[in-house]
């Protein structure tokens, strides 16, 4: 038996996502916020923008600008993005940034992907030249990360990643 009528204004939009069924969560199964996935121009400006976007995204996850997590992520993203621009640049190709929060493990995973397959980071940390003007970036990434590394990206390029330890966030993601 019909007890109510539905007005056109009450109907969902044709392309609207279906509502979750009873007992189904509105977020993913681990209640993690969605990752940040973005592309940037393979230029110094693009690297700077990637760092700024990462810091703003961490702030949305509850890690304020002055937090250790924000500082560590800013430095790691800045270094990996600068390396992608300097060593992994292929003319006409952007680099990608992905940030994932795993609050249960207390980690933020940073991934920077570029189009240069042949230029991979060294397997071992470089030795420090006291008067050298460069070569400290991966030492910084190593010091701020639980672990880091690289992997080939198909069909072309590589992804350099780092997992940064973070304390519980102060806000809601």
Coordinates of N, CA, C and O in Angstrom, one line a residue:
X1 N 0.8 -1.2 0.0 CA 0.0 0.0 0.0 C 0.9 1.2 0.0 O 1.8 1.3 0.7
X2 N 0.5 2.2 -0.8 CA 1.3 3.4 -0.9 C 0.9 4.4 0.2 O -0.3 4.7 0.4
X3 N 1.9 4.8 1.0 CA 1.6 5.7 2.1 C 2.1 7.1 1.9 O 1.7 8.1 2.5
X4 N 3.1 7.3 0.9 CA 3.7 8.6 0.7 C 3.9 8.7 -0.8 O 4.1 7.8 -1.5
X5 N 4.0 10.0 -1.2 CA 4.4 10.2 -2.6 C 5.8 10.9 -2.6 O 6.2 11.5 -1.6
X6 N 6.5 10.7 -3.7 CA 7.8 11.3 -3.8 C 7.7 12.5 -4.8 O 7.2 12.3 -5.9
X7 N 8.1 13.6 -4.4 CA 8.1 14.8 -5.2 C 9.4 14.8 -6.0 O 10.5 14.4 -5.5
X8 N 9.5 15.4 -7.2 CA 10.7 15.5 -8.0 C 11.9 16.1 -7.2 O 13.0 15.7 -7.3
X9 N 11.6 17.1 -6.3 CA 12.7 17.7 -5.5 C 13.3 16.7 -4.5 O 14.4 16.9 -4.0
X10 N 12.5 15.7 -4.1 CA 13.0 14.7 -3.1 C 13.9 13.6 -3.7 O 14.5 12.9 -3.0
X11 N 13.9 13.5 -5.1 CA 14.6 12.5 -5.7 C 16.1 12.9 -5.8 O 16.4 14.0 -6.0
X12 N 17.0 11.9 -5.8 CA 18.4 12.2 -5.9 C 18.7 12.6 -7.3 O 18.0 12.2 -8.3
X13 N 19.8 13.4 -7.5 CA 20.3 13.8 -8.8 C 20.6 12.5 -9.5 O 21.1 11.5 -8.9
X14 N 20.5 12.5 -10.9 CA 20.8 11.3 -11.6 C 22.3 10.8 -11.5 O 22.5 9.6 -11.5
X15 N 23.2 11.7 -11.3 CA 24.6 11.2 -11.1 C 25.1 11.2 -9.6 O 26.3 11.1 -9.4
X16 N 24.1 11.3 -8.7 CA 24.5 11.3 -7.3 C 24.9 9.9 -6.9 O 24.4 8.9 -7.3
X17 N 25.9 9.9 -6.0 CA 26.3 8.6 -5.4 C 25.2 8.0 -4.6 O 24.5 8.7 -3.9
X18 N 25.0 6.7 -4.6 CA 24.0 6.1 -3.8 C 24.3 6.2 -2.3 O 25.5 6.3 -1.9
X19 N 23.3 6.4 -1.5 CA 23.5 6.4 -0.1 C 23.9 5.1 0.5 O 23.5 4.0 -0.1
X20 N 24.7 5.1 1.5 CA 25.1 3.8 2.1 C 23.9 3.1 2.7 O 23.0 3.7 3.2
X21 N 24.0 1.8 2.6 CA 22.9 1.0 3.2 C 23.1 0.9 4.7 O 24.1 1.4 5.2
X22 N 22.1 0.5 5.4 CA 22.1 0.4 6.8 C 23.4 -0.3 7.3 O 23.7 -1.4 6.9
X23 N 24.1 0.3 8.2 CA 25.3 -0.4 8.8 C 26.6 -0.1 8.0 O 27.6 -0.4 8.4
X24 N 26.4 0.5 6.8 CA 27.6 0.8 6.0 C 28.2 2.1 6.3 O 27.4 3.1 6.5
X25 N 29.5 2.2 6.4 CA 30.1 3.5 6.8 C 30.1 4.5 5.7 O 30.2 4.1 4.5
X26 N 30.1 5.8 6.0 CA 30.2 6.8 5.1 C 31.7 7.0 4.6 O 31.9 7.6 3.6
X27 N 32.7 6.6 5.4 CA 34.1 6.7 5.0 C 34.6 5.3 4.7 O 33.9 4.3 4.8
X28 N 35.9 5.2 4.4 CA 36.5 3.9 4.0 C 36.5 3.0 5.3 O 36.2 3.5 6.4
X29 N 36.9 1.8 5.1 CA 36.8 0.8 6.1 C 37.7 1.1 7.3 O 37.5 0.6 8.4
X30 N 38.7 1.9 7.1 CA 39.6 2.2 8.2 C 39.4 3.6 8.8 O 40.2 4.1 9.6
X31 N 38.4 4.3 8.3 CA 38.1 5.7 8.7 C 39.2 6.6 8.5 O 39.4 7.6 9.2
X32 N 40.0 6.4 7.4 CA 41.1 7.3 7.0 C 40.6 8.3 6.1 O 39.7 8.0 5.3
X33 N 41.1 9.5 6.2 CA 40.7 10.5 5.2 C 41.2 10.1 3.8 O 42.2 9.4 3.7
X34 N 40.6 10.6 2.7 CA 41.1 10.3 1.4 C 42.5 10.8 1.2 O 42.9 11.9 1.7
X35 N 43.3 10.2 0.4 CA 44.6 10.6 0.1 C 44.6 11.9 -0.8 O 43.6 12.2 -1.4
X36 N 45.7 12.6 -0.7 CA 45.9 13.7 -1.6 C 46.6 13.1 -2.9 O 47.6 12.4 -2.7
X37 N 46.1 13.4 -4.0 CA 46.7 13.0 -5.3 C 46.7 14.2 -6.2 O 45.6 14.7 -6.5
X38 N 47.9 14.6 -6.6 CA 48.0 15.9 -7.5 C 49.1 15.8 -8.4 O 50.1 15.0 -8.2
X39 N 49.0 16.5 -9.5 CA 50.1 16.7 -10.5 C 50.6 18.1 -10.5 O 49.8 19.0 -10.3
X40 N 51.9 18.3 -10.7 CA 52.5 19.6 -10.7 C 53.5 19.7 -11.8 O 54.1 18.7 -12.3
X41 N 53.7 20.9 -12.3 CA 54.7 21.2 -13.4 C 56.0 20.8 -12.9 O 56.4 21.1 -11.7
X42 N 56.8 20.2 -13.7 CA 58.2 19.8 -13.4 C 59.1 21.0 -13.5 O 59.9 21.2 -14.4
X43 N 58.9 21.9 -12.5 CA 59.7 23.2 -12.4 C 59.9 23.5 -10.9 O 59.2 22.9 -10.0
X44 N 60.8 24.4 -10.6 CA 61.0 24.8 -9.2 C 59.7 25.4 -8.6 O 59.4 25.1 -7.4
X45 N 58.9 26.1 -9.4 CA 57.6 26.6 -8.9 C 56.7 25.4 -8.6 O 56.0 25.4 -7.6
X46 N 56.7 24.4 -9.4 CA 55.8 23.2 -9.2 C 56.2 22.5 -7.9 O 55.4 22.1 -7.1
X47 N 57.5 22.4 -7.7 CA 58.0 21.8 -6.4 C 57.6 22.6 -5.2 O 57.2 22.0 -4.2
X48 N 57.7 23.9 -5.3 CA 57.3 24.7 -4.2 C 55.8 24.6 -3.9 O 55.4 24.5 -2.8
X49 N 55.0 24.6 -5.0 CA 53.6 24.4 -4.8 C 53.2 23.1 -4.2 O 52.3 23.0 -3.4
X50 N 53.9 22.0 -4.6 CA 53.7 20.7 -4.0 C 53.9 20.7 -2.5 O 53.1 20.1 -1.8
X51 N 54.9 21.4 -2.1 CA 55.2 21.5 -0.6 C 54.1 22.2 0.1 O 53.6 21.8 1.1
X52 N 53.6 23.3 -0.5 CA 52.6 24.1 0.1 C 51.3 23.4 0.1 O 50.6 23.4 1.2
X53 N 50.9 22.7 -0.9 CA 49.7 21.9 -1.0 C 49.8 20.7 0.1 O 48.8 20.5 0.8
X54 N 50.9 20.1 0.2 CA 51.1 19.0 1.2 C 50.8 19.5 2.6 O 50.1 18.9 3.4
X55 N 51.4 20.7 2.9 CA 51.3 21.2 4.3 C 49.8 21.6 4.5 O 49.3 21.3 5.6
X56 N 49.2 22.2 3.5 CA 47.7 22.5 3.7 C 46.9 21.3 3.9 O 45.9 21.3 4.7
X57 N 47.2 20.2 3.2 CA 46.5 19.0 3.3 C 46.7 18.3 4.7 O 45.7 17.8 5.3
X58 N 47.9 18.4 5.2 CA 48.1 17.9 6.5 C 47.4 18.7 7.6 O 46.9 18.1 8.5
X59 N 47.2 19.9 7.3 CA 46.5 20.8 8.2 C 45.0 20.3 8.2 O 44.4 20.3 9.3
X60 N 44.5 20.0 7.1 CA 43.1 19.5 7.0 C 43.0 18.1 7.7 O 41.9 17.8 8.2
X61 N 44.0 17.4 7.8 CA 44.0 16.1 8.5 C 44.2 16.3 10.0 O 44.2 15.3 10.8
X62 N 44.4 17.5 10.5 CA 44.6 17.8 11.9 C 46.0 18.0 12.4 O 46.2 18.1 13.6
X63 N 46.9 18.2 11.5 CA 48.3 18.5 11.8 C 48.6 19.9 11.5 O 48.9 20.3 10.3
X64 N 48.6 20.8 12.5 CA 48.8 22.3 12.3 C 50.1 22.6 11.7 O 51.1 21.8 11.8
X65 N 50.2 23.8 11.1 CA 51.4 24.3 10.5 C 52.7 24.2 11.4 O 53.7 23.8 10.9
X66 N 52.5 24.4 12.6 CA 53.7 24.4 13.5 C 54.0 23.0 14.2 O 54.8 22.9 15.1
X67 N 53.3 22.0 13.7 CA 53.5 20.7 14.3 C 54.7 20.0 13.7 O 55.2 20.3 12.6
X68 N 55.3 19.0 14.4 CA 56.4 18.3 13.9 C 56.1 17.5 12.6 O 56.9 17.4 11.7
X69 N 54.9 17.0 12.6 CA 54.4 16.2 11.4 C 54.4 17.2 10.2 O 54.9 16.8 9.1
X70 N 53.9 18.4 10.3 CA 53.9 19.3 9.2 C 55.3 19.7 8.8 O 55.5 19.7 7.6
X71 N 56.2 20.0 9.7 CA 57.5 20.3 9.3 C 58.2 19.2 8.6 O 58.9 19.4 7.6
X72 N 58.1 18.0 9.2 CA 58.7 16.8 8.5 C 58.2 16.6 7.1 O 59.0 16.3 6.2
X73 N 56.9 16.6 7.0 CA 56.3 16.4 5.7 C 56.7 17.5 4.7 O 57.0 17.2 3.5
X74 N 56.8 18.7 5.1 CA 57.2 19.8 4.3 C 58.6 19.6 3.8 O 58.9 19.8 2.6
X75 N 59.5 19.2 4.7 CA 60.9 19.0 4.2 C 61.0 17.8 3.3 O 61.7 17.8 2.3
X76 N 60.3 16.7 3.6 CA 60.4 15.5 2.8 C 59.8 15.8 1.4 O 60.4 15.4 0.3
X77 N 58.6 16.4 1.3 CA 58.0 16.7 0.1 C 58.9 17.6 -0.7 O 59.1 17.5 -1.9
X78 N 59.4 18.7 -0.1 CA 60.3 19.6 -0.8 C 61.5 18.9 -1.4 O 61.8 19.2 -2.5
X79 N 62.1 18.0 -0.6 CA 63.3 17.3 -1.2 C 62.9 16.4 -2.3 O 63.6 16.4 -3.3
X80 N 61.9 15.6 -2.1 CA 61.5 14.6 -3.2 C 61.0 15.3 -4.4 O 61.3 14.9 -5.6
X81 N 60.3 16.4 -4.2 CA 59.8 17.2 -5.4 C 61.0 17.9 -6.1 O 61.0 17.9 -7.3
X82 N 61.9 18.4 -5.3 CA 63.1 19.1 -5.9 C 63.9 18.1 -6.7 O 64.4 18.4 -7.8
X83 N 64.0 16.9 -6.2 CA 64.8 15.8 -6.9 C 64.1 15.4 -8.2 O 64.7 15.2 -9.2
X84 N 62.7 15.3 -8.1 CA 62.0 15.0 -9.3 C 62.1 16.0 -10.4 O 62.3 15.7 -11.6
X85 N 62.2 17.3 -10.0 CA 62.4 18.4 -11.0 C 63.8 18.4 -11.5 O 64.1 18.6 -12.7
X86 N 64.8 18.2 -10.6 CA 66.2 18.4 -11.0 C 66.7 17.1 -11.7 O 67.4 17.2 -12.7
X87 N 66.4 15.9 -11.2 CA 67.0 14.7 -11.7 C 66.0 13.8 -12.5 O 66.4 13.0 -13.2
X88 N 64.7 14.1 -12.3 CA 63.7 13.2 -13.0 C 62.9 13.9 -14.0 O 61.9 13.4 -14.5
X89 N 63.3 15.1 -14.4 CA 62.5 15.9 -15.3 C 62.6 15.3 -16.7 O 63.7 15.1 -17.2
X90 N 61.4 15.2 -17.4 CA 61.3 14.8 -18.8 C 60.5 16.0 -19.4 O 59.4 16.2 -18.9
X91 N 61.0 16.7 -20.4 CA 60.3 17.8 -21.0 C 58.9 17.4 -21.3 O 58.6 16.4 -21.9
X92 N 58.0 18.3 -20.9 CA 56.5 18.1 -21.2 C 55.8 17.2 -20.3 O 54.6 16.9 -20.4
X93 N 56.5 16.6 -19.3 CA 55.9 15.7 -18.3 C 55.9 16.4 -16.9 O 56.8 16.9 -16.5
X94 N 54.8 16.2 -16.2 CA 54.6 16.7 -14.9 C 55.2 15.6 -13.9 O 55.5 14.5 -14.3
X95 N 55.2 16.0 -12.6 CA 55.5 15.0 -11.6 C 54.2 14.9 -10.7 O 53.4 15.8 -10.6
X96 N 54.1 13.7 -10.1 CA 52.9 13.5 -9.2 C 53.3 13.4 -7.8 O 54.4 13.0 -7.4
X97 N 52.3 13.8 -7.0 CA 52.5 13.8 -5.5 C 51.3 13.0 -4.9 O 50.1 13.3 -5.4
X98 N 51.5 12.1 -4.0 CA 50.5 11.4 -3.3 C 50.8 11.4 -1.8 O 52.0 11.1 -1.5
X99 N 49.9 11.8 -1.0 CA 50.0 11.7 0.5 C 48.9 10.8 1.0 O 47.7 10.9 0.6
X100 N 49.3 9.8 1.8 CA 48.3 8.9 2.5 C 48.6 8.9 4.0 O 49.7 8.8 4.4
X101 N 47.5 9.0 4.7 CA 47.6 9.0 6.2 C 47.2 7.6 6.6 O 46.1 7.1 6.3
X102 N 48.0 7.0 7.4 CA 47.7 5.7 8.1 C 47.8 6.0 9.6 O 48.8 5.9 10.2
X103 N 46.7 6.5 10.2 CA 46.7 6.9 11.6 C 46.9 5.7 12.5 O 47.5 5.9 13.6
X104 N 46.5 4.5 12.1 CA 46.7 3.4 13.0 C 48.2 3.1 13.1 O 48.6 2.7 14.2
X105 N 48.9 3.2 12.1 CA 50.4 3.0 12.1 C 51.1 4.2 12.5 O 52.3 4.1 12.8
X106 N 50.5 5.4 12.6 CA 51.1 6.6 12.9 C 52.1 7.1 11.8 O 53.2 7.6 12.1
X107 N 51.7 6.9 10.5 CA 52.5 7.3 9.4 C 51.8 8.1 8.4 O 50.6 7.9 8.1
X108 N 52.6 9.0 7.7 CA 52.1 9.6 6.5 C 53.1 9.2 5.4 O 54.3 9.2 5.6
X109 N 52.5 8.6 4.4 CA 53.3 8.1 3.2 C 53.3 9.2 2.2 O 52.3 9.6 1.7
X110 N 54.5 9.6 1.8 CA 54.7 10.6 0.7 C 55.2 9.8 -0.5 O 56.2 9.1 -0.4
X111 N 54.6 10.0 -1.7 CA 55.1 9.5 -2.9 C 55.2 10.6 -3.9 O 54.3 11.3 -4.1
X112 N 56.4 10.6 -4.6 CA 56.6 11.6 -5.7 C 57.0 10.7 -6.9 O 58.0 10.0 -6.8
X113 N 56.2 10.9 -8.0 CA 56.5 10.1 -9.2 C 56.9 11.0 -10.3 O 56.3 12.1 -10.5
X114 N 57.9 10.6 -11.0 CA 58.4 11.4 -12.2 C 58.5 10.5 -13.4 O 58.3 9.3 -13.3
X115 N 58.8 11.0 -14.5 CA 58.9 10.3 -15.8 C 60.2 9.7 -16.2 O 60.3 9.0 -17.2
X116 N 61.2 9.9 -15.4 CA 62.6 9.5 -15.7 C 62.9 8.1 -15.1 O 63.1 8.0 -13.9
X117 N 62.8 7.1 -15.9 CA 63.1 5.7 -15.4 C 64.5 5.4 -15.1 O 64.8 4.7 -14.1
X118 N 65.4 6.0 -15.9 CA 66.8 5.6 -15.7 C 67.5 6.3 -14.5 O 68.5 5.7 -14.0
X119 N 67.0 7.4 -14.0 CA 67.6 8.1 -12.9 C 66.9 7.8 -11.6 O 66.0 8.4 -11.2
X120 N 67.5 6.7 -10.9 CA 66.9 6.3 -9.7 C 67.8 6.8 -8.5 O 68.9 7.0 -8.7
X121 N 67.2 7.0 -7.3 CA 68.0 7.4 -6.2 C 69.0 6.3 -5.9 O 68.8 5.1 -6.1
X122 N 70.1 6.6 -5.2 CA 71.1 5.6 -4.9 C 70.6 4.6 -3.9 O 69.7 5.0 -3.0
X123 N 71.1 3.4 -4.0 CA 70.6 2.3 -3.0 C 71.1 2.6 -1.6 O 70.5 2.3 -0.6
X124 N 72.3 3.2 -1.5 CA 72.9 3.6 -0.2 C 73.0 5.1 -0.2 O 73.1 5.8 -1.2
X125 N 73.0 5.7 1.0 CA 73.0 7.1 1.2 C 74.4 7.6 0.7 O 75.4 6.9 0.9
X126 N 74.4 8.8 0.1 CA 75.7 9.3 -0.4 C 76.6 9.7 0.7 O 76.1 10.1 1.8
X127 N 77.9 9.7 0.5 CA 78.8 10.1 1.6 C 78.8 11.7 1.5 O 78.7 12.3 0.4
X128 N 78.9 12.3 2.6 CA 78.7 13.7 2.8 C 80.1 14.4 2.5 O 81.1 14.0 3.1
X129 N 80.1 15.3 1.6 CA 81.3 16.1 1.3 C 81.2 17.4 2.1 O 80.2 18.1 1.9
X130 N 82.1 17.6 3.0 CA 81.9 18.8 3.9 C 81.7 20.1 3.2 O 80.9 20.9 3.7
X131 N 82.4 20.4 2.1 CA 82.2 21.6 1.4 C 81.3 21.6 0.3 O 81.1 22.6 -0.4
X132 N 80.6 20.4 0.1 CA 79.7 20.3 -1.0 C 78.5 21.2 -0.9 O 78.0 21.4 0.2
X133 N 77.9 21.6 -2.0 CA 76.7 22.4 -2.0 C 75.4 21.6 -2.1 O 74.4 22.2 -2.0
X134 N 75.6 20.4 -2.4 CA 74.4 19.5 -2.5 C 74.7 18.1 -2.0 O 75.8 17.9 -1.5
X135 N 73.7 17.3 -2.0 CA 73.9 15.9 -1.6 C 73.4 15.6 -0.2 O 73.6 14.5 0.3
X136 N 72.8 16.5 0.5 CA 72.3 16.3 1.8 C 70.8 16.0 1.9 O 70.3 15.6 2.9
X137 N 70.1 16.1 0.8 CA 68.7 15.9 0.7 C 68.2 14.5 1.1 O 67.3 14.4 2.0
X138 N 68.8 13.5 0.6 CA 68.4 12.1 1.0 C 68.8 11.8 2.4 O 68.2 11.0 3.0
X139 N 69.9 12.4 2.9 CA 70.2 12.2 4.3 C 69.1 12.8 5.2 O 68.7 12.2 6.2
X140 N 68.5 13.9 4.8 CA 67.4 14.5 5.5 C 66.2 13.7 5.4 O 65.5 13.4 6.4
X141 N 65.9 13.1 4.2 CA 64.7 12.2 4.1 C 64.9 11.0 4.9 O 64.0 10.6 5.6
X142 N 66.1 10.5 5.0 CA 66.4 9.3 5.8 C 66.2 9.6 7.3 O 65.7 8.8 8.0
X143 N 66.7 10.8 7.7 CA 66.6 11.1 9.1 C 65.1 11.4 9.6 O 64.8 11.1 10.7
X144 N 64.3 11.9 8.7 CA 62.9 12.2 9.0 C 61.9 11.0 8.8 O 60.8 11.1 9.2
X145 N 62.3 10.0 8.1 CA 61.4 8.9 7.7 C 61.7 7.6 8.5 O 62.8 7.4 8.9
X146 N 60.6 6.8 8.7 CA 60.8 5.5 9.2 C 61.6 4.7 8.2 O 62.4 3.9 8.6
X147 N 61.2 4.8 6.9 CA 61.9 4.2 5.8 C 61.5 4.9 4.6 O 60.5 5.6 4.5
X148 N 62.3 4.7 3.5 CA 62.1 5.3 2.2 C 62.7 4.4 1.1 O 63.5 3.5 1.4
X149 N 62.3 4.7 -0.1 CA 62.8 3.9 -1.2 C 62.2 4.4 -2.5 O 61.6 5.4 -2.6
X150 N 62.4 3.6 -3.5 CA 61.9 3.9 -4.8 C 61.4 2.6 -5.5 O 61.8 1.5 -5.2
X151 N 60.5 2.8 -6.5 CA 60.0 1.7 -7.2 C 59.7 2.2 -8.7 O 59.4 3.3 -8.9
X152 N 59.9 1.2 -9.6 CA 59.5 1.6 -11.0 C 58.0 1.9 -11.1 O 57.2 1.4 -10.4
X153 N 57.7 2.8 -12.0 CA 56.3 3.2 -12.3 C 56.0 2.8 -13.7 O 56.8 3.1 -14.6
X154 N 54.9 2.1 -14.0 CA 54.6 1.6 -15.3 C 53.6 2.6 -15.9 O 52.7 3.0 -15.3
X155 N 53.7 2.9 -17.2 CA 54.7 2.3 -18.1 C 56.0 3.0 -18.2 O 57.0 2.4 -18.7
X156 N 56.2 4.1 -17.5 CA 57.4 4.8 -17.6 C 57.6 5.6 -16.3 O 56.7 6.1 -15.6
X157 N 58.9 5.7 -15.8 CA 59.2 6.6 -14.7 C 59.4 5.8 -13.4 O 59.6 4.6 -13.4
X158 N 59.4 6.5 -12.3 CA 59.7 5.9 -11.0 C 58.9 6.7 -10.0 O 58.5 7.8 -10.2
X159 N 58.7 6.1 -8.8 CA 58.1 6.7 -7.7 C 59.1 6.6 -6.5 O 59.6 5.5 -6.2
X160 N 59.4 7.7 -5.9 CA 60.2 7.7 -4.7 C 59.3 8.0 -3.5 O 58.4 8.9 -3.6
X161 N 59.4 7.2 -2.5 CA 58.4 7.3 -1.4 C 59.2 7.4 0.0 O 60.3 7.0 0.1
X162 N 58.5 7.9 0.9 CA 59.0 8.0 2.3 C 57.8 7.9 3.3 O 56.7 8.4 3.0
X163 N 58.0 7.2 4.4 CA 57.0 7.0 5.4 C 57.4 7.8 6.6 O 58.4 7.5 7.3
X164 N 56.7 8.9 6.9 CA 57.0 9.8 8.0 C 56.2 9.5 9.3 O 55.0 9.4 9.2
X165 N 56.9 9.3 10.4 CA 56.1 9.0 11.6 C 55.4 10.3 12.1 O 55.9 11.4 12.0
X166 N 54.1 10.1 12.5 CA 53.3 11.3 13.0 C 52.6 10.8 14.3 O 52.2 9.7 14.4
X167 N 52.4 11.8 15.2 CA 51.6 11.6 16.4 C 50.1 11.6 16.0 O 49.8 12.1 14.9
X168 N 49.2 11.3 16.9 CA 47.8 11.4 16.6 C 47.5 12.8 16.3 O 48.0 13.7 16.9
X169 N 46.6 13.0 15.3 CA 46.2 14.4 14.9 C 45.4 15.0 16.0 O 44.8 14.4 16.9
X170 N 45.3 16.3 16.0 CA 44.6 17.1 17.0 C 43.2 17.5 16.5 O 42.5 18.0 17.3
X171 N 42.9 17.2 15.3 CA 41.6 17.5 14.8 C 40.9 16.3 14.1 O 41.4 15.2 14.1
X172 N 39.8 16.6 13.5 CA 39.2 15.5 12.7 C 39.5 15.6 11.3 O 39.6 16.7 10.7
X173 N 39.8 14.5 10.6 CA 40.3 14.5 9.2 C 39.3 14.7 8.3 O 38.4 14.7 7.7

